[in-house]
XYZ file of C-alpha atoms in Angstrom:
375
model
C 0.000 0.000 0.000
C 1.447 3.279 -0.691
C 2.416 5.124 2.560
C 0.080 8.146 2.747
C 2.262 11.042 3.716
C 4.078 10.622 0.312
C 0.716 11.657 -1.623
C 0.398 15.570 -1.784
C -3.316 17.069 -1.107
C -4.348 19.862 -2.869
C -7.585 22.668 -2.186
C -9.532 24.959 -4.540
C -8.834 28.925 -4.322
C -12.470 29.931 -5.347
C -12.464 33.307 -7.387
C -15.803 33.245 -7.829
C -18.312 33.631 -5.117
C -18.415 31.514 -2.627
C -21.635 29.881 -0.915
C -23.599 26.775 0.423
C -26.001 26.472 -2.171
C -25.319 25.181 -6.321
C -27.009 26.338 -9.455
C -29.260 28.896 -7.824
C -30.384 32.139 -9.903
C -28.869 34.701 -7.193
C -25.160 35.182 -6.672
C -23.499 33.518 -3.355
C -23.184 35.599 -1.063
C -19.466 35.826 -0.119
C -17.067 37.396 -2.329
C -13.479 36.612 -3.145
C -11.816 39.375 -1.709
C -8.385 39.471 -1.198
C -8.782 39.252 2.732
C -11.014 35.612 1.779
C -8.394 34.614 -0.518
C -5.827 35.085 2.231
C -8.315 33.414 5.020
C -8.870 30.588 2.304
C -4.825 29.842 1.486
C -4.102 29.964 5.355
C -6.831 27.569 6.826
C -6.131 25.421 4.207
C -2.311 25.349 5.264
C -3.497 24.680 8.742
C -5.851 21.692 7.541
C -2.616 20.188 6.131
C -2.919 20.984 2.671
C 0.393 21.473 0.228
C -1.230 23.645 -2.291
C -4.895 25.039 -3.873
C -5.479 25.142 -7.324
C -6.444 28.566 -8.819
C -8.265 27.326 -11.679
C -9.131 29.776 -15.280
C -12.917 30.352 -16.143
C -14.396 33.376 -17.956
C -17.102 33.426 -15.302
C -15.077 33.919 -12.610
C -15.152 37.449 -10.919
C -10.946 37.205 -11.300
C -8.626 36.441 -13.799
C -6.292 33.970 -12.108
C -2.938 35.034 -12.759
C -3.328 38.497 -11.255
C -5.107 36.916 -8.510
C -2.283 34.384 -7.694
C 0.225 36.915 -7.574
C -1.861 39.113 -4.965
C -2.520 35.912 -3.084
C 1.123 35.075 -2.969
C 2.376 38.691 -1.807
C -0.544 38.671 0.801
C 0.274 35.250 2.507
C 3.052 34.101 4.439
C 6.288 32.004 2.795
C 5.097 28.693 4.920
C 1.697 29.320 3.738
C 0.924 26.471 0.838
C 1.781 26.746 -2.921
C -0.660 27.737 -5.762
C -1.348 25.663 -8.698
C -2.309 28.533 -11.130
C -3.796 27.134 -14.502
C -3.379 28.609 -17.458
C -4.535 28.346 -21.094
C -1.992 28.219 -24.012
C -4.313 30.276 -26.434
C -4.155 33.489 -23.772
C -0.416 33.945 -23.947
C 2.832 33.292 -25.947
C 4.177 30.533 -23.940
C 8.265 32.447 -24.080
C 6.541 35.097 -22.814
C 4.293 32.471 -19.929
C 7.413 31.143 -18.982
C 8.969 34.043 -18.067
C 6.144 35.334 -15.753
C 6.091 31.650 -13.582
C 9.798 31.888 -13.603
C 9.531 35.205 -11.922
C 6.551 33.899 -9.630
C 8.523 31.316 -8.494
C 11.924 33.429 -8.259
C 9.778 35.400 -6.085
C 8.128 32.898 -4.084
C 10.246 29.554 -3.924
C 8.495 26.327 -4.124
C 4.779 28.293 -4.272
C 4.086 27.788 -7.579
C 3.247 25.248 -10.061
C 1.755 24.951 -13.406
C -1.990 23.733 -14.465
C -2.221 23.422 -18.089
C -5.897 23.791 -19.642
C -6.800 23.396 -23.225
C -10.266 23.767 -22.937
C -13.485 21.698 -23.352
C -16.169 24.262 -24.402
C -15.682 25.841 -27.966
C -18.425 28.384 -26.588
C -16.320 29.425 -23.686
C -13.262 29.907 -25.124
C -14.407 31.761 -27.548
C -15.231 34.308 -24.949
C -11.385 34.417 -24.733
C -11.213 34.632 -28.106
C -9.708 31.395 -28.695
C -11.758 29.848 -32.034
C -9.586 26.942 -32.877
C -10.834 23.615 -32.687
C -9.803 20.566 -30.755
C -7.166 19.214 -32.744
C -5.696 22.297 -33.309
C -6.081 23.058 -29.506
C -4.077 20.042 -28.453
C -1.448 20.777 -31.302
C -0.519 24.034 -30.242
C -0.810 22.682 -26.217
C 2.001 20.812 -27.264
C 4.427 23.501 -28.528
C 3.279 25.381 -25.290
C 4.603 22.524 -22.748
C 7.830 21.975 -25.165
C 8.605 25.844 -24.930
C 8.013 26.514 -21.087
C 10.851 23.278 -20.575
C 13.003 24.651 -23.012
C 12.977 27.980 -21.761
C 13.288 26.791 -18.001
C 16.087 24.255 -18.493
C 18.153 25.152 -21.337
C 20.747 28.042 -20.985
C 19.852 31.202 -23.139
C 19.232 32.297 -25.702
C 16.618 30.173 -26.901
C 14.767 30.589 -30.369
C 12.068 28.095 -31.735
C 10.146 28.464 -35.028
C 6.798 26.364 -35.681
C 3.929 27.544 -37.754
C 2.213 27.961 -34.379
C 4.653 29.670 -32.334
C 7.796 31.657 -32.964
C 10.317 33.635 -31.082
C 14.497 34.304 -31.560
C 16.599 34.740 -29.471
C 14.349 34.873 -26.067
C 16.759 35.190 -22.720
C 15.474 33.915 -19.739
C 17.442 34.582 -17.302
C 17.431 33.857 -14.201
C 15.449 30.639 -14.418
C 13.686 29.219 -11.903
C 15.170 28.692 -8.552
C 13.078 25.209 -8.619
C 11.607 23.530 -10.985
C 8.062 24.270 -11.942
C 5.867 20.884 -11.966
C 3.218 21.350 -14.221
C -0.042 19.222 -13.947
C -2.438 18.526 -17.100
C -4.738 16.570 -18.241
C -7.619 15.182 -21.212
C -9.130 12.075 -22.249
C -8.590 12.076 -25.776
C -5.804 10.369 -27.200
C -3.449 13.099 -28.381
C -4.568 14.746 -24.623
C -2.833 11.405 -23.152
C 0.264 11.338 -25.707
C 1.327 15.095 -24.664
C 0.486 14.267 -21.335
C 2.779 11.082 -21.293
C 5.422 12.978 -23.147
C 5.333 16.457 -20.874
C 3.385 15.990 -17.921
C 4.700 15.126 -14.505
C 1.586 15.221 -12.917
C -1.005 13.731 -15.328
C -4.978 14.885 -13.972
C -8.097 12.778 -13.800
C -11.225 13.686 -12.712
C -13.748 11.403 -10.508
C -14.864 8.369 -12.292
C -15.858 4.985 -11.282
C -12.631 3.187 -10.005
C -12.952 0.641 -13.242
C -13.182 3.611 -15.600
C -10.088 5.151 -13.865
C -8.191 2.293 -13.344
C -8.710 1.794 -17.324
C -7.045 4.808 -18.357
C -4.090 4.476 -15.912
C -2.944 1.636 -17.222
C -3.003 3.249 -20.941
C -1.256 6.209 -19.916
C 1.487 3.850 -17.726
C 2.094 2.284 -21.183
C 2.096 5.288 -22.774
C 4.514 6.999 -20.631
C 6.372 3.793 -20.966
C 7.053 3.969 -24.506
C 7.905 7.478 -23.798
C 10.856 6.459 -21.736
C 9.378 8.785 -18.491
C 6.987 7.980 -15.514
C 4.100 9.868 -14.642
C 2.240 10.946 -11.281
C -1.430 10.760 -11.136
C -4.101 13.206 -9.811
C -6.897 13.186 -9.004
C -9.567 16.183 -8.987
C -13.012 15.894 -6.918
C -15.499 17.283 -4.692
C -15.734 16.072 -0.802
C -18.392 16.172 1.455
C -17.599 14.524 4.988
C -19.819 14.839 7.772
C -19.356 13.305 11.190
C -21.629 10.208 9.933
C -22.942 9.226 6.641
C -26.296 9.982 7.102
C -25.194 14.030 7.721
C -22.806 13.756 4.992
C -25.957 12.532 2.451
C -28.165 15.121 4.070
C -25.052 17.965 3.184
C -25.089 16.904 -0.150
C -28.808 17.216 -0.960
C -28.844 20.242 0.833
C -26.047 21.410 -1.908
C -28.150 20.865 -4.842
C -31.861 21.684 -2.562
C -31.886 25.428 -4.068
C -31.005 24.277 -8.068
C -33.122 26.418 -9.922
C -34.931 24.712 -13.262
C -33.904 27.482 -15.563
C -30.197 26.759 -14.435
C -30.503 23.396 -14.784
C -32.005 23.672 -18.104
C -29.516 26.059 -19.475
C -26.445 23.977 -17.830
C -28.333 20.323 -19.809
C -28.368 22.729 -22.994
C -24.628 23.844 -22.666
C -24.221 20.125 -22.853
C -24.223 19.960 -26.587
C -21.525 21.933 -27.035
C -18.883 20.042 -25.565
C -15.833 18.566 -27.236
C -14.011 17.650 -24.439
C -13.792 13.905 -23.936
C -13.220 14.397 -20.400
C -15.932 16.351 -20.002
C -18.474 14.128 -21.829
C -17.171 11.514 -19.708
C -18.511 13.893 -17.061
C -21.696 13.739 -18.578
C -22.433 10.557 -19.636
C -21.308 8.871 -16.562
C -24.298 10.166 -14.673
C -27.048 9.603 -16.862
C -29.768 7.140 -15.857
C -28.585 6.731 -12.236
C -30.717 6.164 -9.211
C -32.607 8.841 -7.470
C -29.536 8.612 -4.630
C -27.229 10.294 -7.809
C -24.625 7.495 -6.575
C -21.886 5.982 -9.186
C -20.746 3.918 -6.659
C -19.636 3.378 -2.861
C -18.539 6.434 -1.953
C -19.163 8.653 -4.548
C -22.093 11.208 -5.598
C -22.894 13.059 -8.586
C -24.709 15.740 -7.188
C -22.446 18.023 -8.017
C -22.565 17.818 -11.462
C -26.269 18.937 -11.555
C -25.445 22.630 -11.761
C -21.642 22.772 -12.471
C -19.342 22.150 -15.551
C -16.041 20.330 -14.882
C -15.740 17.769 -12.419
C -19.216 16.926 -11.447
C -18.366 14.157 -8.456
C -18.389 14.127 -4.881
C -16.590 12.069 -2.548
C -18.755 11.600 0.191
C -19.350 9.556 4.001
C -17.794 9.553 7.505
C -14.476 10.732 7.814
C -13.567 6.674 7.880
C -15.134 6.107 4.135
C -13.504 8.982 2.979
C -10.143 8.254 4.110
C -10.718 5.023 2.808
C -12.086 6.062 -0.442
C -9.123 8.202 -0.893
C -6.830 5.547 0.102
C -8.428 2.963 -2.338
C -7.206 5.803 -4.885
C -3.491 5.501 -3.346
C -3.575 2.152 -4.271
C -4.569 2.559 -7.461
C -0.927 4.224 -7.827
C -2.289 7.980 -7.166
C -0.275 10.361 -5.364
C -1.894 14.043 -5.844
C -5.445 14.843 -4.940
C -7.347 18.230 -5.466
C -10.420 18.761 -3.311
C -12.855 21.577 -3.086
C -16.401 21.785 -1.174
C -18.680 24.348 -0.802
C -18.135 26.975 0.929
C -14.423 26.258 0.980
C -13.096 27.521 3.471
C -15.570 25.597 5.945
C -15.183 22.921 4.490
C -11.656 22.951 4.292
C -11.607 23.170 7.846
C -13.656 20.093 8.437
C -11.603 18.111 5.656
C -8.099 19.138 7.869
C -10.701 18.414 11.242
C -12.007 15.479 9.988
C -10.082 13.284 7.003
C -6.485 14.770 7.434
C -6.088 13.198 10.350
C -6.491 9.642 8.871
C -4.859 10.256 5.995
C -1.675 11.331 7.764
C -1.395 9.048 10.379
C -1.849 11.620 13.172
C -3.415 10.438 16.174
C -4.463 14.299 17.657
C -8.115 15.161 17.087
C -7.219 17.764 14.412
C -5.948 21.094 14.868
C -7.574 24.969 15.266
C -8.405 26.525 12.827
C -8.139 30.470 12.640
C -11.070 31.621 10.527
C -10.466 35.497 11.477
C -11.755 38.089 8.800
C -14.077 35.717 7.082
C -17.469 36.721 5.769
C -20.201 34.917 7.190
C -22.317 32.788 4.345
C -25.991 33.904 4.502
């Protein structure tokens, strides 16, 4: 069994409001203000967690680079890394690598690197990114070969494609540490790159055979690419003292999903050409009125929210045992979020951390001053 301190656990920075309630027509109530990002980042270093993920969405009140870098100046140097995603269409990747290499020049071992191509031809076209999924993938490639080159190979650097082009670039310093950078896609070419460039290859919540399906390809795939590969894994959590609380949490989540929201989120369905994402999708249809894909995980979430739609959910025993299940599996990174986060961040580090880390204390404190209160 794999020894669970060596797996890394990960948290959401939310930059879009923040509530206990999904897929309702009014706004949540709490906004992320720089004072909630701090409060979020430093309870979630106090539940035990190595790093949040500051994810990119067009919806989201802040764009997630600037808000990294005012989350980094604002927290302390113990405080846990980001994991800032990016997209390659929204900046020239010589140009990319030289803003993380200053980020993490700036702030040692606090950053790493989320790479996103996109799932939603409708959303990124709100960045005005119009190419289509092949061609998406294509140029995600050149991206993750430039940032390495540019990060490990002494200047200058030049590199010509029909994509991307740039002579002479001089980065310089480079990164005090290396920047890991985390990706990941179900499609075939999103599994290639990601066996060729990764070192943290991202799944989200499936059913374990599902999962355990597409390890094994990428294994072989990374393989044949001479490397080895990390896995991820990206999901919701709800944990409650007992399972019963934990299933009435989880319907209370989705109690407030309004049927206009609903039917809008269904219709955005169609215009999907992620794989990952449809594997979202289809996944769910036709289950039970419990919205269960198996022991332990809940598909609740998914009513009312793109991306990963799951939910691990139980005691704090059937989560840690859920998540260790994934360990075994040969996973070693896990991103979490829950709604609102920063509660239930706290009750994660109260409840879960404990087992997962072998620590035989209770849990520890933790500090929730200058925090909103969630109407």
């Amino acid at each position: 069994m794999t020894n669970p301190s060596q797996s890394e656990f990960l948290w959401f920075l939310q930059l879009s409001r923040d509530g206990e309630f999904i897929g309702t027509k009014n706004k949540m109530p709490r906004k992320p203000t720089l004072p909630y990002l701090q409060s979020l980042i430093s309870t979630a270093g106090e539940a035990g967690f190595d790093a949040l993920l500051t994810a990119t969405n067009y919806h989201s009140e802040h764009e997630n680079y600037t808000a990294a870098v005012a989350a980094l100046a604002q927290t302390a140097a113990t405080d846990p890394a980001l994991l800032i995603a990016v997209r390659p269409g929204m900046f020239q990747p010589a140009m990319y690598a030289k803003m993380l290499a200053t980020l993490q020049n700036l702030f040692p071992g606090r950053v790493r690197l989320n790479i996103v191509t996109g799932s939603s031809p409708a959303e990124n076209a709100m960045y005005g990114d119009f190419e289509d999924h092949a061609k998406r993938y294509e140029r995600t490639r050149e991206f993750m070969q430039i940032l390495r080159q540019l990060w490990t190979q002494p200047p200058p650097q030049s590199f010509k494609s029909d994509i991307y082009a740039f002579d002479n670039a001089v980065l310089d310093p480079a990164p005090v540490q290396p920047i890991p950078i985390y990706f990941g896609g179900a499609s075939p070419v999103a599994q290639q790159i990601a066996a060729e460039l990764a070192d943290v290859y991202l799944m989200w919540g499936e059913r374990e055979d599902m999962i355990g399906e597409r390890m094994a390809q990428m294994a072989a795939l990374a393989e044949k690419a001479g490397r080895k590969l990390r896995y991820g894994l990206r999901t919701h959590v709800i944990v409650r003292e007992t399972e019963a609380e934990a299933r009435a949490a989880a319907e209370r989540l989705i109690s407030r999903v309004d049927p206009e929201v609903r039917a809008a989120f269904v219709a955005s369905h169609a215009h999907v050409d992620g794989v990952g994402q449809q594997r979202q999708i289809d996944m769910v249809k036709n289950l039970d009125a419990d919205l269960m894909v198996e022991p332990g995980l809940w598909a609740g979430v998914g009513m009312a929210r793109s991306g990963v739609g799951v939910a691990l959910i139980g005691d704090p025993q059937q989560v840690a045992d859920k998540i260790r299940r994934y360990e075994d599996m040969g996973f070693s990174s896990f991103i979490f979020s829950g709604y609102p986060h920063l509660e239930e961040a706290r009750r994660f580090g109260e409840l879960v951390m404990p087992l997962l880390k072998g620590r035989q204390e209770e849990g520890r404190a933790i500090h929730t001053d200058k925090v909103a209160p969630v109407a």
